[in-house]
Coordinates of C-alpha atoms in Angstrom, one line a residue:
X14 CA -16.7 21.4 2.6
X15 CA -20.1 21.8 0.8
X16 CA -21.6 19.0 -1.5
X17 CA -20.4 21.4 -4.6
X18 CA -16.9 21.6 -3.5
X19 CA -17.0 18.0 -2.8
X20 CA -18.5 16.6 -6.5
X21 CA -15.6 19.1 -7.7
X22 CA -12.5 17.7 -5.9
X23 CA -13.6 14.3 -6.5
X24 CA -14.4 14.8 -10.2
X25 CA -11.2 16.6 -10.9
X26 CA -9.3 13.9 -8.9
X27 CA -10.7 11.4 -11.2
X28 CA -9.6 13.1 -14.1
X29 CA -6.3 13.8 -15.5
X30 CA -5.1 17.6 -14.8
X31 CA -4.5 17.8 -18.8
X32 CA -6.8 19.1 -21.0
X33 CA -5.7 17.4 -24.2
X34 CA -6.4 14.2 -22.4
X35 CA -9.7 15.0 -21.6
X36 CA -11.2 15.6 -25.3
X37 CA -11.5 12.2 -27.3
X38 CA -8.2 11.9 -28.6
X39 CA -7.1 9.4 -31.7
X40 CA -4.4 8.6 -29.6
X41 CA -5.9 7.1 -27.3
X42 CA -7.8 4.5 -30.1
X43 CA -4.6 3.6 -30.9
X44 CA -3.4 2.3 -27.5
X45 CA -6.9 1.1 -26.6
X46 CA -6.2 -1.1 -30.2
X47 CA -3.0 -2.4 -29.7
X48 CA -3.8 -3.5 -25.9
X49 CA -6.9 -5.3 -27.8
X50 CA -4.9 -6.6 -30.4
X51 CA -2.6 -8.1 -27.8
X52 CA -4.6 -9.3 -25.5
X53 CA -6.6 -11.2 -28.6
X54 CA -3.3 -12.8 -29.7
X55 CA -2.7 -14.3 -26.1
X56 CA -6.1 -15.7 -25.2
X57 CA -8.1 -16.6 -28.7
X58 CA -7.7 -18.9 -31.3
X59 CA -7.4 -18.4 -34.7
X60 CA -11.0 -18.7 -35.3
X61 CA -12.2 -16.5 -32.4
X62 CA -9.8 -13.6 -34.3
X63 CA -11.3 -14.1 -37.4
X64 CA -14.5 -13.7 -35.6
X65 CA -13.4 -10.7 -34.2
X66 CA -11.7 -9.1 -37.9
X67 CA -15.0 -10.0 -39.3
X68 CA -16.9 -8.0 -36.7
X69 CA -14.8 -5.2 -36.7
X70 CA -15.2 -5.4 -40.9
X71 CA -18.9 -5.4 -40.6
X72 CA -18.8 -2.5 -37.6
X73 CA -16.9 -0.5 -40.7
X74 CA -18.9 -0.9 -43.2
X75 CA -22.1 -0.2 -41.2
X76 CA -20.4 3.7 -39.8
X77 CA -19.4 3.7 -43.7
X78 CA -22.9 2.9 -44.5
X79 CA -24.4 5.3 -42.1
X80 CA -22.0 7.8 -43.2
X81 CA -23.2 7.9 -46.9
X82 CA -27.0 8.2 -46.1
X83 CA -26.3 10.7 -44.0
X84 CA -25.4 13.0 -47.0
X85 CA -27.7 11.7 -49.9
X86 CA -30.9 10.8 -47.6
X87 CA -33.7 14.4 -47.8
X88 CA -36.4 12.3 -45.2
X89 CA -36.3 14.6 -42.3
X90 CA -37.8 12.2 -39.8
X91 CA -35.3 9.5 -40.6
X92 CA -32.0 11.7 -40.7
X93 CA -31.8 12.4 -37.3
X94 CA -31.7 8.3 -36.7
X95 CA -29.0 7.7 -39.6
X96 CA -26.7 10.9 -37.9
X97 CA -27.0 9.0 -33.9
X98 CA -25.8 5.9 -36.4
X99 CA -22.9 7.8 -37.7
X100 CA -21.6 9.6 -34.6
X101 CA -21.9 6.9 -32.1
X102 CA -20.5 4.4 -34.5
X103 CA -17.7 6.6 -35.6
X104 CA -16.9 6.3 -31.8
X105 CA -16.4 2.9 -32.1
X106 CA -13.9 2.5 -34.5
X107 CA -10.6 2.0 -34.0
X108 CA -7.7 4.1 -35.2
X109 CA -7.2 2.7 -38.1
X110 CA -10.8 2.6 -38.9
X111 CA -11.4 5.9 -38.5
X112 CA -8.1 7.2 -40.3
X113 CA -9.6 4.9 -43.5
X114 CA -13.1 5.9 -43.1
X115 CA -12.3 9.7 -43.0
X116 CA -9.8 8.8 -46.3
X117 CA -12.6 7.6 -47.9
X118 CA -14.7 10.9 -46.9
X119 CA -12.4 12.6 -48.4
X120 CA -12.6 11.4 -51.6
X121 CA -15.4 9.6 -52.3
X122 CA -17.7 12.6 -51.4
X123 CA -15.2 15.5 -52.7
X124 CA -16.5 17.7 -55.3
X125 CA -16.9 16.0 -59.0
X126 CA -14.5 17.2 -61.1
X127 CA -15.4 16.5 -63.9
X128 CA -18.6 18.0 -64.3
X129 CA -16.8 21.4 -62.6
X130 CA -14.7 21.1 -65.7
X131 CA -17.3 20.3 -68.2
X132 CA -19.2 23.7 -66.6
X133 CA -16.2 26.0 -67.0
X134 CA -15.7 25.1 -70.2
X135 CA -19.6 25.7 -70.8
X136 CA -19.4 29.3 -69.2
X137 CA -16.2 30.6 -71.1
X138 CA -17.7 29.6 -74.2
X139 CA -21.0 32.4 -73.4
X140 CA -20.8 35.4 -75.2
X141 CA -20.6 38.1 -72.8
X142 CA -22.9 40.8 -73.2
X143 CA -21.7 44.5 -74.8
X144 CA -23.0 46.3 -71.7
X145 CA -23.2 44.8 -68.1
X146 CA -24.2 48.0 -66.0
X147 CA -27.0 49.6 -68.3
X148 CA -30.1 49.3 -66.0
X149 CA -32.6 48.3 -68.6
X150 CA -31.2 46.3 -71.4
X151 CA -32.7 44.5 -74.2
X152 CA -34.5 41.1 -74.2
X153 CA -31.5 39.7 -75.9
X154 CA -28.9 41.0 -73.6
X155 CA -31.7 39.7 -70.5
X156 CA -31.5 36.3 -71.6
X157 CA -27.5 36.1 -71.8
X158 CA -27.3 37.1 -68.4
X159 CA -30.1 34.6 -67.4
X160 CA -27.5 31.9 -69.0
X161 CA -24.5 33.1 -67.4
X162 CA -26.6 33.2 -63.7
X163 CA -28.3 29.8 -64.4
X164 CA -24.3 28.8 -65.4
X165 CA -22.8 30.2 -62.2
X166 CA -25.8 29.0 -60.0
X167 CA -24.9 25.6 -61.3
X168 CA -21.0 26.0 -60.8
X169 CA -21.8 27.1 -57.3
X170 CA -23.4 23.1 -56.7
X171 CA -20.5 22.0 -58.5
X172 CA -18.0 23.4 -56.4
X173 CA -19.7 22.5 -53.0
X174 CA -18.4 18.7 -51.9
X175 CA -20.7 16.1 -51.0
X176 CA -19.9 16.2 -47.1
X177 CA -20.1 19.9 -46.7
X178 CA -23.8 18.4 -46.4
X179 CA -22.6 16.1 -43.8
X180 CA -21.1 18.7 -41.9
X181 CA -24.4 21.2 -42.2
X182 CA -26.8 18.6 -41.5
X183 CA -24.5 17.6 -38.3
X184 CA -24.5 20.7 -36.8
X185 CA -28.1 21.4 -36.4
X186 CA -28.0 17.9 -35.3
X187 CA -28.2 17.5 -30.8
X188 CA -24.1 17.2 -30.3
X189 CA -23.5 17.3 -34.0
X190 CA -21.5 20.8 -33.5
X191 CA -19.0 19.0 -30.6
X192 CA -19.1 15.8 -32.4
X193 CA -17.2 17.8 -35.6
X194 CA -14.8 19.2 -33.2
X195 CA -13.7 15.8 -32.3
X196 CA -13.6 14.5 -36.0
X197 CA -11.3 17.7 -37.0
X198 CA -9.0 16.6 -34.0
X199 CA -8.3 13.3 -35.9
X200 CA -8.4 14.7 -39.2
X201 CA -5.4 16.9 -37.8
X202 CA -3.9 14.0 -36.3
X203 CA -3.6 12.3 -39.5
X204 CA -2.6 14.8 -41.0
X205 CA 0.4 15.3 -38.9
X206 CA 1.4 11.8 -39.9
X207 CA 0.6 12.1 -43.7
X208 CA -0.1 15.3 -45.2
X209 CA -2.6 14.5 -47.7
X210 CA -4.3 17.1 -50.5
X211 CA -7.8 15.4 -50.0
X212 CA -7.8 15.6 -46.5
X213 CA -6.1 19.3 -46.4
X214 CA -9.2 19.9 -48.6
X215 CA -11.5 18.2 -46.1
X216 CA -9.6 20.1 -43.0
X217 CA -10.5 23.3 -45.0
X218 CA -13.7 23.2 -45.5
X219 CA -14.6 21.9 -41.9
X220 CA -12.8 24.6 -40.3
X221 CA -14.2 27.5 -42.9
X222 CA -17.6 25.7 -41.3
X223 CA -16.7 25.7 -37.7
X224 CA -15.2 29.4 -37.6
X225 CA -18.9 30.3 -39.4
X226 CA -20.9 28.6 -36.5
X227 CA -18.6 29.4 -33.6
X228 CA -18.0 33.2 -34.6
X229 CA -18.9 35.8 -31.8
X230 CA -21.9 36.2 -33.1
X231 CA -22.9 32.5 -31.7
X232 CA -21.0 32.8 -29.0
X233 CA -22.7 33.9 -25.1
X234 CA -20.2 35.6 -23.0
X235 CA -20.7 34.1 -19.6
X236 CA -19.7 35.2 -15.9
X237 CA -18.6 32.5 -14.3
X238 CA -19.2 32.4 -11.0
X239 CA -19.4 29.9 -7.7
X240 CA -22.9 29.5 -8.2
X241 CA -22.5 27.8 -11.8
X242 CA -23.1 24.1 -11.6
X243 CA -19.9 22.1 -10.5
X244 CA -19.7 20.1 -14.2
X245 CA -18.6 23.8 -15.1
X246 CA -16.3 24.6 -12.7
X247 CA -14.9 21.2 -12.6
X248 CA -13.5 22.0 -16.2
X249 CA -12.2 25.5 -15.1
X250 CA -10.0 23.4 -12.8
X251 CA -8.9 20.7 -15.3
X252 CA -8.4 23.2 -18.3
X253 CA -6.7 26.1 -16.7
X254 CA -2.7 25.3 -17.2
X255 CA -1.4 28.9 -17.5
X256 CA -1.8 28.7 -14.2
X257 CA -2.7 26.0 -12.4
X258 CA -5.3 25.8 -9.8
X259 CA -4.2 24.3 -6.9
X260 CA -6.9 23.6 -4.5
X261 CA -10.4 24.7 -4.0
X262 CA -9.6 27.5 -2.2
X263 CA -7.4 28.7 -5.0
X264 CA -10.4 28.0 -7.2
X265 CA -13.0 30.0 -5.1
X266 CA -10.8 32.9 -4.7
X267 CA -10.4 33.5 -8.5
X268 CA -14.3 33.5 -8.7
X269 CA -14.4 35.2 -5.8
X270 CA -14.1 39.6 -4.3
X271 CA -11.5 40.9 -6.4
X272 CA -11.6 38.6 -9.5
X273 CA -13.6 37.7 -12.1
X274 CA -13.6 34.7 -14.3
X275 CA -15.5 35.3 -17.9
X276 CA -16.0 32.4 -20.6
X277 CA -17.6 31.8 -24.7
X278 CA -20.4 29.3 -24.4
X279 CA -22.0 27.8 -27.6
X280 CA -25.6 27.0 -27.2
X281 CA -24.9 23.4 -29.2
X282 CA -22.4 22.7 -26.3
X283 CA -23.9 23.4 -23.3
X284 CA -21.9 23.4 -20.1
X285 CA -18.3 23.5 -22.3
X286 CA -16.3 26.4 -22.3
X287 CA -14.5 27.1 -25.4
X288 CA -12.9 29.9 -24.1
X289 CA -12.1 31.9 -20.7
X290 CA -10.3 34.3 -19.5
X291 CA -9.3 35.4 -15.9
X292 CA -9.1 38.4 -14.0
X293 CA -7.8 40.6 -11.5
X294 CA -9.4 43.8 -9.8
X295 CA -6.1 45.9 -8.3
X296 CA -4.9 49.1 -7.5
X297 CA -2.0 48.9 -10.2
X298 CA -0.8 46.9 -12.9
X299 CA 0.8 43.9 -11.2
X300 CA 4.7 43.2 -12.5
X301 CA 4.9 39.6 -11.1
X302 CA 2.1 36.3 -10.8
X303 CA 2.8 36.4 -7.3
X304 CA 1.1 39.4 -6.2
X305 CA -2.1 38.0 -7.9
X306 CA -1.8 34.7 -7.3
X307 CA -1.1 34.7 -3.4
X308 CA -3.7 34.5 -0.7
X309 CA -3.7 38.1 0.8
X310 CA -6.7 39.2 1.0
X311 CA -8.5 40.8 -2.1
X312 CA -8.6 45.3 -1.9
X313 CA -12.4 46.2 -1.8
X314 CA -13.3 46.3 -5.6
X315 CA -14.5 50.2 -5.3
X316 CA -10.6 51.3 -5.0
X317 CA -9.7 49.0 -8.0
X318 CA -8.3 51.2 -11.1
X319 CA -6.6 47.9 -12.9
X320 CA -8.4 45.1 -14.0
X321 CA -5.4 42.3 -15.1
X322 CA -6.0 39.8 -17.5
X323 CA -3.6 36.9 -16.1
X324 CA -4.7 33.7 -17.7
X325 CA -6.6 32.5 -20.7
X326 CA -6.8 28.8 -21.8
X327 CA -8.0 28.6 -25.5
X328 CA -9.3 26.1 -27.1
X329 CA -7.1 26.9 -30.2
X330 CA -3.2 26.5 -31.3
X331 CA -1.3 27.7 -34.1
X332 CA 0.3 31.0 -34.7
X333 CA -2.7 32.9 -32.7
X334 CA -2.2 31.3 -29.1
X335 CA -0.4 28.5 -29.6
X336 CA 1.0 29.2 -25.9
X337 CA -2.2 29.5 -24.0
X338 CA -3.8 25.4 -23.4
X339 CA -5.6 23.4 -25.9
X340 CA -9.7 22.7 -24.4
X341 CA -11.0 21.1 -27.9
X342 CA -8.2 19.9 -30.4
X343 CA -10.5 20.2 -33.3
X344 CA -10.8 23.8 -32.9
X345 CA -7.3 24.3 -33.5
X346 CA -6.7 27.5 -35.5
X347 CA -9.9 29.3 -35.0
X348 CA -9.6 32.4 -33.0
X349 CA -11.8 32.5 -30.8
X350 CA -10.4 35.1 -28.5
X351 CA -10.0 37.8 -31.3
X352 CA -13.3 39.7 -29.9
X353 CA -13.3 37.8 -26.2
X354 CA -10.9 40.5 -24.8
X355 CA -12.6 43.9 -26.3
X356 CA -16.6 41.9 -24.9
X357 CA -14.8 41.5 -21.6
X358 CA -13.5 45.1 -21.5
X359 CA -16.6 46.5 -22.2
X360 CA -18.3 44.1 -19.6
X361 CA -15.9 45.4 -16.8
X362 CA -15.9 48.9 -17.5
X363 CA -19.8 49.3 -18.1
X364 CA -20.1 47.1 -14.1
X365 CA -17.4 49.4 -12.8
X366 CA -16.5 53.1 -14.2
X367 CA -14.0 53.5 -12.1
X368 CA -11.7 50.8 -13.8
X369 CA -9.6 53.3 -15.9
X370 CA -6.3 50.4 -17.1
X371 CA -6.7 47.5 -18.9
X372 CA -3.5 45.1 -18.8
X373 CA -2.2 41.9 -19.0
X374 CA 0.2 39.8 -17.3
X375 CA 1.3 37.5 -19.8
X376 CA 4.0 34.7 -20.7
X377 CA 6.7 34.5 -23.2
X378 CA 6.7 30.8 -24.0
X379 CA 8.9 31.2 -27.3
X380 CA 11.3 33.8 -25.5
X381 CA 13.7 31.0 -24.2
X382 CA 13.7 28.7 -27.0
X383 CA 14.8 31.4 -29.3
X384 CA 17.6 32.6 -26.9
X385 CA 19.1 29.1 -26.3
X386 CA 18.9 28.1 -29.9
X387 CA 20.7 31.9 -30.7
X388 CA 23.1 31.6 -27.9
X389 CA 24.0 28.0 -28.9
X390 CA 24.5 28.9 -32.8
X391 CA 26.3 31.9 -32.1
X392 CA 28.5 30.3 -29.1
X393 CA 29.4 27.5 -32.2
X394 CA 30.2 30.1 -34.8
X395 CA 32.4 32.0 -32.2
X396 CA 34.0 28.6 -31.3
X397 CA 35.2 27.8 -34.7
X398 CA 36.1 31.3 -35.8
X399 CA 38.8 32.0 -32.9
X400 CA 40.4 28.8 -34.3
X401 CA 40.6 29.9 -37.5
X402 CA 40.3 33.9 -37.4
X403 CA 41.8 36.9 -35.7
X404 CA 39.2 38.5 -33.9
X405 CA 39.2 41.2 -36.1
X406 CA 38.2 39.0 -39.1
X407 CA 35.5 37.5 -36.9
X408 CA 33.8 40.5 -35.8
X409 CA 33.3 40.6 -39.8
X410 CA 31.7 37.7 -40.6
X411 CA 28.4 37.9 -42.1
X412 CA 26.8 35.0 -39.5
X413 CA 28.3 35.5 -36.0
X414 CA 26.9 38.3 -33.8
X415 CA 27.7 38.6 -30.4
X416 CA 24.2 39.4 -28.8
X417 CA 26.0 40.7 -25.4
X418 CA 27.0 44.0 -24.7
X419 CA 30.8 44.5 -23.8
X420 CA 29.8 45.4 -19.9
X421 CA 27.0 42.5 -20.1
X422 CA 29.5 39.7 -21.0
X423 CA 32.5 40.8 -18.3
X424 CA 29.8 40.6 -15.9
X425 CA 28.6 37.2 -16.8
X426 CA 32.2 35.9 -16.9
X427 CA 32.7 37.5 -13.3
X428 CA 30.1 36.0 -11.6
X429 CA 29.8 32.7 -13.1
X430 CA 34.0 31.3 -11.7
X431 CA 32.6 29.1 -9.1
X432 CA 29.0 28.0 -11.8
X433 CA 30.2 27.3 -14.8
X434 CA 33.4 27.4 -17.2
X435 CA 33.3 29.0 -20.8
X436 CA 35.2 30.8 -23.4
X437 CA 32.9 33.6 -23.9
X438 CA 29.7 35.1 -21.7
X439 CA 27.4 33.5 -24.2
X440 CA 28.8 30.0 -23.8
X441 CA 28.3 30.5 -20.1
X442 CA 24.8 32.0 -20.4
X443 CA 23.5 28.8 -22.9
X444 CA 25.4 26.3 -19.8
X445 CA 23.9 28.7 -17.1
X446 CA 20.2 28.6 -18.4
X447 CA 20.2 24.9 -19.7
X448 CA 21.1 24.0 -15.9
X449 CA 18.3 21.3 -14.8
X450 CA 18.0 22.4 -11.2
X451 CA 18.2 26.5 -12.2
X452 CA 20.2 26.9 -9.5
X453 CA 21.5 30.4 -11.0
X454 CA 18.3 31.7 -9.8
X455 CA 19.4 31.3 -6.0
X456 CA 22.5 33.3 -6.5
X457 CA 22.2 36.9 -6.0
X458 CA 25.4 37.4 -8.2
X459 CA 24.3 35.3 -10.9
X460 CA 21.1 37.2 -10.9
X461 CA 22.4 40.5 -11.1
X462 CA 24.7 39.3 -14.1
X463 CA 22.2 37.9 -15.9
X464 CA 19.6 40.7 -15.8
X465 CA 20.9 43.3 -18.3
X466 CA 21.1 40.6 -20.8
X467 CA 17.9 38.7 -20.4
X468 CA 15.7 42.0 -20.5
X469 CA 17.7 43.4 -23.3
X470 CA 17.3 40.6 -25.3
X471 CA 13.7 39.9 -24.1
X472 CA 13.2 43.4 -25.5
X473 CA 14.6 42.4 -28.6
X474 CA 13.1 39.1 -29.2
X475 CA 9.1 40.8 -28.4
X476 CA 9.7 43.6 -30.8
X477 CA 12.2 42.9 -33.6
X478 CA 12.1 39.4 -34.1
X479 CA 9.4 38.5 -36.9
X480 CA 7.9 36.0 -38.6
X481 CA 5.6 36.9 -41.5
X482 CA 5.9 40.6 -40.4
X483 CA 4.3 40.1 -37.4
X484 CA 5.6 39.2 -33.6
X485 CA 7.7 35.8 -33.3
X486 CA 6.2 35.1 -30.0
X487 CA 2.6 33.8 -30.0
X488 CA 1.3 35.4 -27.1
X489 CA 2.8 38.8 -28.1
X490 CA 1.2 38.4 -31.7
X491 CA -2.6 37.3 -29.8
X492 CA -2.4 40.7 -28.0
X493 CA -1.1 43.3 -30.5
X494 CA -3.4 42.0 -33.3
X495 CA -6.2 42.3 -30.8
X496 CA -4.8 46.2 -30.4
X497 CA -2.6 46.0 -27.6
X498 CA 0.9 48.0 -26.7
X499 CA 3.5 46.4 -25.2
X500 CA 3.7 48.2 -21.8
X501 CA 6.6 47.1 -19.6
X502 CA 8.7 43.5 -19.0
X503 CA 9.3 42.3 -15.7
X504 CA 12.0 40.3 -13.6
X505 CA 11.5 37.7 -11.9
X506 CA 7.9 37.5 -12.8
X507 CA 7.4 34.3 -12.4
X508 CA 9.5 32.1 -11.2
X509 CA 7.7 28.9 -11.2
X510 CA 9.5 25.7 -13.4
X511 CA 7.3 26.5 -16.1
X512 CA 7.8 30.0 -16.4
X513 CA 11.5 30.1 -15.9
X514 CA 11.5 27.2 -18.6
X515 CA 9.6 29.7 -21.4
X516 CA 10.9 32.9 -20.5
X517 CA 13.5 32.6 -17.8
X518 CA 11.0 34.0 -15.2
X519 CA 10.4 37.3 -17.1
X520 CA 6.8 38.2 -17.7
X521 CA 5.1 41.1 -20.1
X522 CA 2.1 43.7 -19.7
X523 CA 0.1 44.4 -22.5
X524 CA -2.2 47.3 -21.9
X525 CA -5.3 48.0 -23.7
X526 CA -5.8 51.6 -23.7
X527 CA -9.6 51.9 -24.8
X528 CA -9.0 54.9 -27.2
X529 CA -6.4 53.5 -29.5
X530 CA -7.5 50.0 -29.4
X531 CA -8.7 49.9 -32.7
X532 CA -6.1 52.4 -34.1
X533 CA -3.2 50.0 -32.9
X534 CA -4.7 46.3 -34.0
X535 CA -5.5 47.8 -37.5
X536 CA -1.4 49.3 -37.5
X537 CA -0.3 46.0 -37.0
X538 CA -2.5 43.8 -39.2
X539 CA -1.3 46.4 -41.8
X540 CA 2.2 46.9 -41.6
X541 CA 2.9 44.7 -38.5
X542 CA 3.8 47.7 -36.8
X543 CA 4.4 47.1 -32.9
X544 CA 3.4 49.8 -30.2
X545 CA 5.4 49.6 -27.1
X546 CA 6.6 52.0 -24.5
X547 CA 9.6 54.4 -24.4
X548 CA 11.2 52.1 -21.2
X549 CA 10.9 49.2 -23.6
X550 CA 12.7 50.6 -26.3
X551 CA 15.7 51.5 -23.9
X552 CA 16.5 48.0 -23.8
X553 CA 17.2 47.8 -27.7
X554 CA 20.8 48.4 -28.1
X555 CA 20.2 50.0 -32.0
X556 CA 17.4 50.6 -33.8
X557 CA 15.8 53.3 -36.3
X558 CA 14.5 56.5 -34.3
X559 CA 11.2 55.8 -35.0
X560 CA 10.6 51.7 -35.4
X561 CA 8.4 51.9 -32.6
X562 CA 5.7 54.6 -30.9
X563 CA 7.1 56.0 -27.5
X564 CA 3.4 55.9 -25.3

């Protein structure tokens, strides 16, 4: 093994294989607090833990302190001093400390009121002038509009809150841009505790900040490579959770012939990918993770007509890509991978012409979450209605719906005699699939049963199932807003714990196809209209002839 490999292995050993534990997380104040706290109530004395209060009161008020020049204080060649005060002694607080100290961010330096008030009431009292888009007016007319511009200049000010400075002057500040990150993370984590209107308002404005200086624009798309220093890589390895990298073999294969591994890199935070994606060269568009996760040997990159995107860890969550793993907590919410996809397509096809297909391999993390919780509500409502109802009157009712076909549910209660007991096939597909061990996946009956239902309603929960208007599942509404179709869903994709946890082991190409990219994306921000192929929409048991494009 080479010295590179080595520092890797040992690095990544050290470190937990979790990205959320590895950004500075609030949580982990609060443990670090109450084994101090403890561990000061067994050994001191009452005097030593007044010391201690009063230190930790005086470390306070000094980040406080620090804090509040940091906004009012214009001497250039002193700033940069007061913001190393701030960040490294934010650092030091505890929880508590910092959940106070942001509190008091919040609304001690919030916009003033008052004065926004006072200014309103100022402007609606000007006169408007009788003709706004004469070119030349009259000197009169000239100096009405200076007032109303000197009036609006001002309300601009007014409306700006005091630590929208802190947050400028921090990110032209050395580490000032990943040092924000990390204060949005616990801003977020209070505010998942108590959800406050100051601090929404503090939230806002960082993020509206952070998406500004993080957009595309900022952003260097980067090859990775085995040649890229082994901090780098050693964060590929502890980020990546889609699919986790198992060794360093697995890890110099996917930067190896036959993949390629692109990532966004911010300038500010050097050596940190925010972003990266993963892919595949390959003959056709793979239907499970196995073929491109194996160790056969790679085809030669001049007969590849597919490049696969099969994995991309974000540092966002939220209704975007809340599937895909967390790098940078703070950073929740801003969609970084909006352009990432389209930059990487055009890198690929301008290296290699001869890639003609675009797709994805992807997850469906909501798909089994929504089943179970339909198949338990539904198994409940059919439960209590053949106790009380003829089956006539419950076919009527306005709340059950029996989400299996006739055929589907006589198969399922077929194969399922020596499994599992039930009154109906959904009450033995919810005991079936809640099963700890999955051991319906090593019977070749159960299998076969469970097929036609699982892809019928996976076909159902990727296209019909909304929220908003658009896709239900996160992944499925990352892709399609980025101008994706839905392609094709495979069985037995993926039939690793995690995978048969989300999805029940079923996967889903996307495919890009480059002329309709932008067509598609701007369809479904519009109307939330889905594009997806004909064999897709055979699995749909009823639906309006044209609810979805046939490609």
């Amino acid at each position: 093994m080479n010295k590179k490999g080595l520092a890797i292995l040992m690095r990544t050993r050290m470190k937990p294989n979790d990205a959320s534990k590895l950004a500075q997380s609030p949580l982990n104040n609060i443990v670090k607090q109450s084994v101090s706290n403890s561990e000061g109530n067994q050994s001191n004395g009452g005097n030593k833990n007044l010391s201690a209060y009063n230190y930790t009161d005086r470390n306070f008020e000094n980040v406080r302190e620090s804090m509040h020049s940091a906004i009012s204080m214009n001497k250039t060649e002193v700033l940069d001093s007061v913001l190393n005060d701030f960040s490294e002694g934010y650092f030091s607080l505890s929880y508590e400390d910092r959940r106070k100290l942001l509190l008091m961010l919040a609304k001690e330096c919030d916009l003033n009121r008052t004065q926004v008030h006072e200014l309103i009431k100022q402007y609606l009292g000007l006169e408007l002038p009788s003709r706004w888009n004469v070119q030349s007016s009259g000197l009169e007319e000239e100096g009405t509009l200076s007032a109303f511009y000197r009036m609006e200049r001002n309300l601009r000010h007014a409306l700006k809150p005091k630590y929208e400075d802190l947050f400028e002057r921090l990110n032209t500040h050395p580490g000032g841009l990943k040092f924000l990150s990390s204060l949005r993370a616990d801003i977020l984590f209070i505010l998942a505790e108590e959800n406050l209107a100051s601090l929404r308002a503090l939230d806002s404005h960082l993020k509206e900040k952070l998406s500004t200086w993080l957009s595309p624009a900022a952003l260097e798309l980067h090859q990775i490579t085995w040649d890229d220093p082994a901090s780098l890589l050693e964060k590929i390895v502890a980020y990546e959770a889609v699919h986790p990298i198992s060794n360093l073999i697995d890890l110099k294969r996917r930067l190896g012939v036959g993949r390629r591994c692109f990532g966004y890199l911010h300038p500010a935070i050097p050596g940190e990918p925010l972003i990266f994606i993963e892919v595949a060269l390959q003959k056709n568009v793979a239907q499970t993770i196995q073929e491109v996760l194996w160790d056969d040997p790679p085809i030669p990159e001049s007969e590849a007509t597919c490049a696969l995107f099969y994995s991309i860890s974000s540092t966002q969550t939220g209704p975007d890509l809340s599937a895909y793993e967390i790098l940078q907590p703070g950073l929740s919410g801003i969609n970084l991978g909006k352009f990432l996809i389209k930059r990487v397509i055009k890198h690929v096809k301008r290296d290699m012409p001869h890639i003609s297909t675009f797709a994805t391999l992807s997850p469906i993390p909501g798909y089994m979450q929504w089943l179970l919780s339909k198949l338990a509500s539904q198994s409940k409502l059919a439960e209590g209605e053949a106790l009380s109802h003829s089956s006539a009157e419950k076919s009527g009712s306005t709340f059950f719906e029996n989400i299996l076909e006739p055929e589907e549910e006589r198969g399922l209660m077929e194969a399922s005699t020596e499994f599992v007991a039930g009154n109906n096939g959904m009450e033995v597909m919810l005991k079936l699939l809640t099963s700890t061990n999955y051991e319906w996946i090593n019977s070749d009956e159960l299998l076969s049963a469970l097929k036609p239902p699982l892809m019928h309603l996976c076909a159902r929960y990727l296209l019909q199932e909304k929220k908003r208007g658009k896709a239900l599942d996160s992944v499925a509404n990352f892709h399609l807003q980025n101008g994706a179709m839905i392609e094709r869903i495979n069985w037995m994709a993926d039939r690793s714990e995690k995978g048969l946890r989300q999805s029940g082991g079923i996967m889903v190409n996307y495919v890009y196809r480059l002329e309709s990219i932008e067509e598609y994306a701007h369809s479904y921000f519009n109307t939330g209209h889905i594009h997806a192929s004909n064999d897709l929409r055979r699995y749909v048991e009823v639906q309006p002839k044209d609810e979805f494009d046939g490609q």
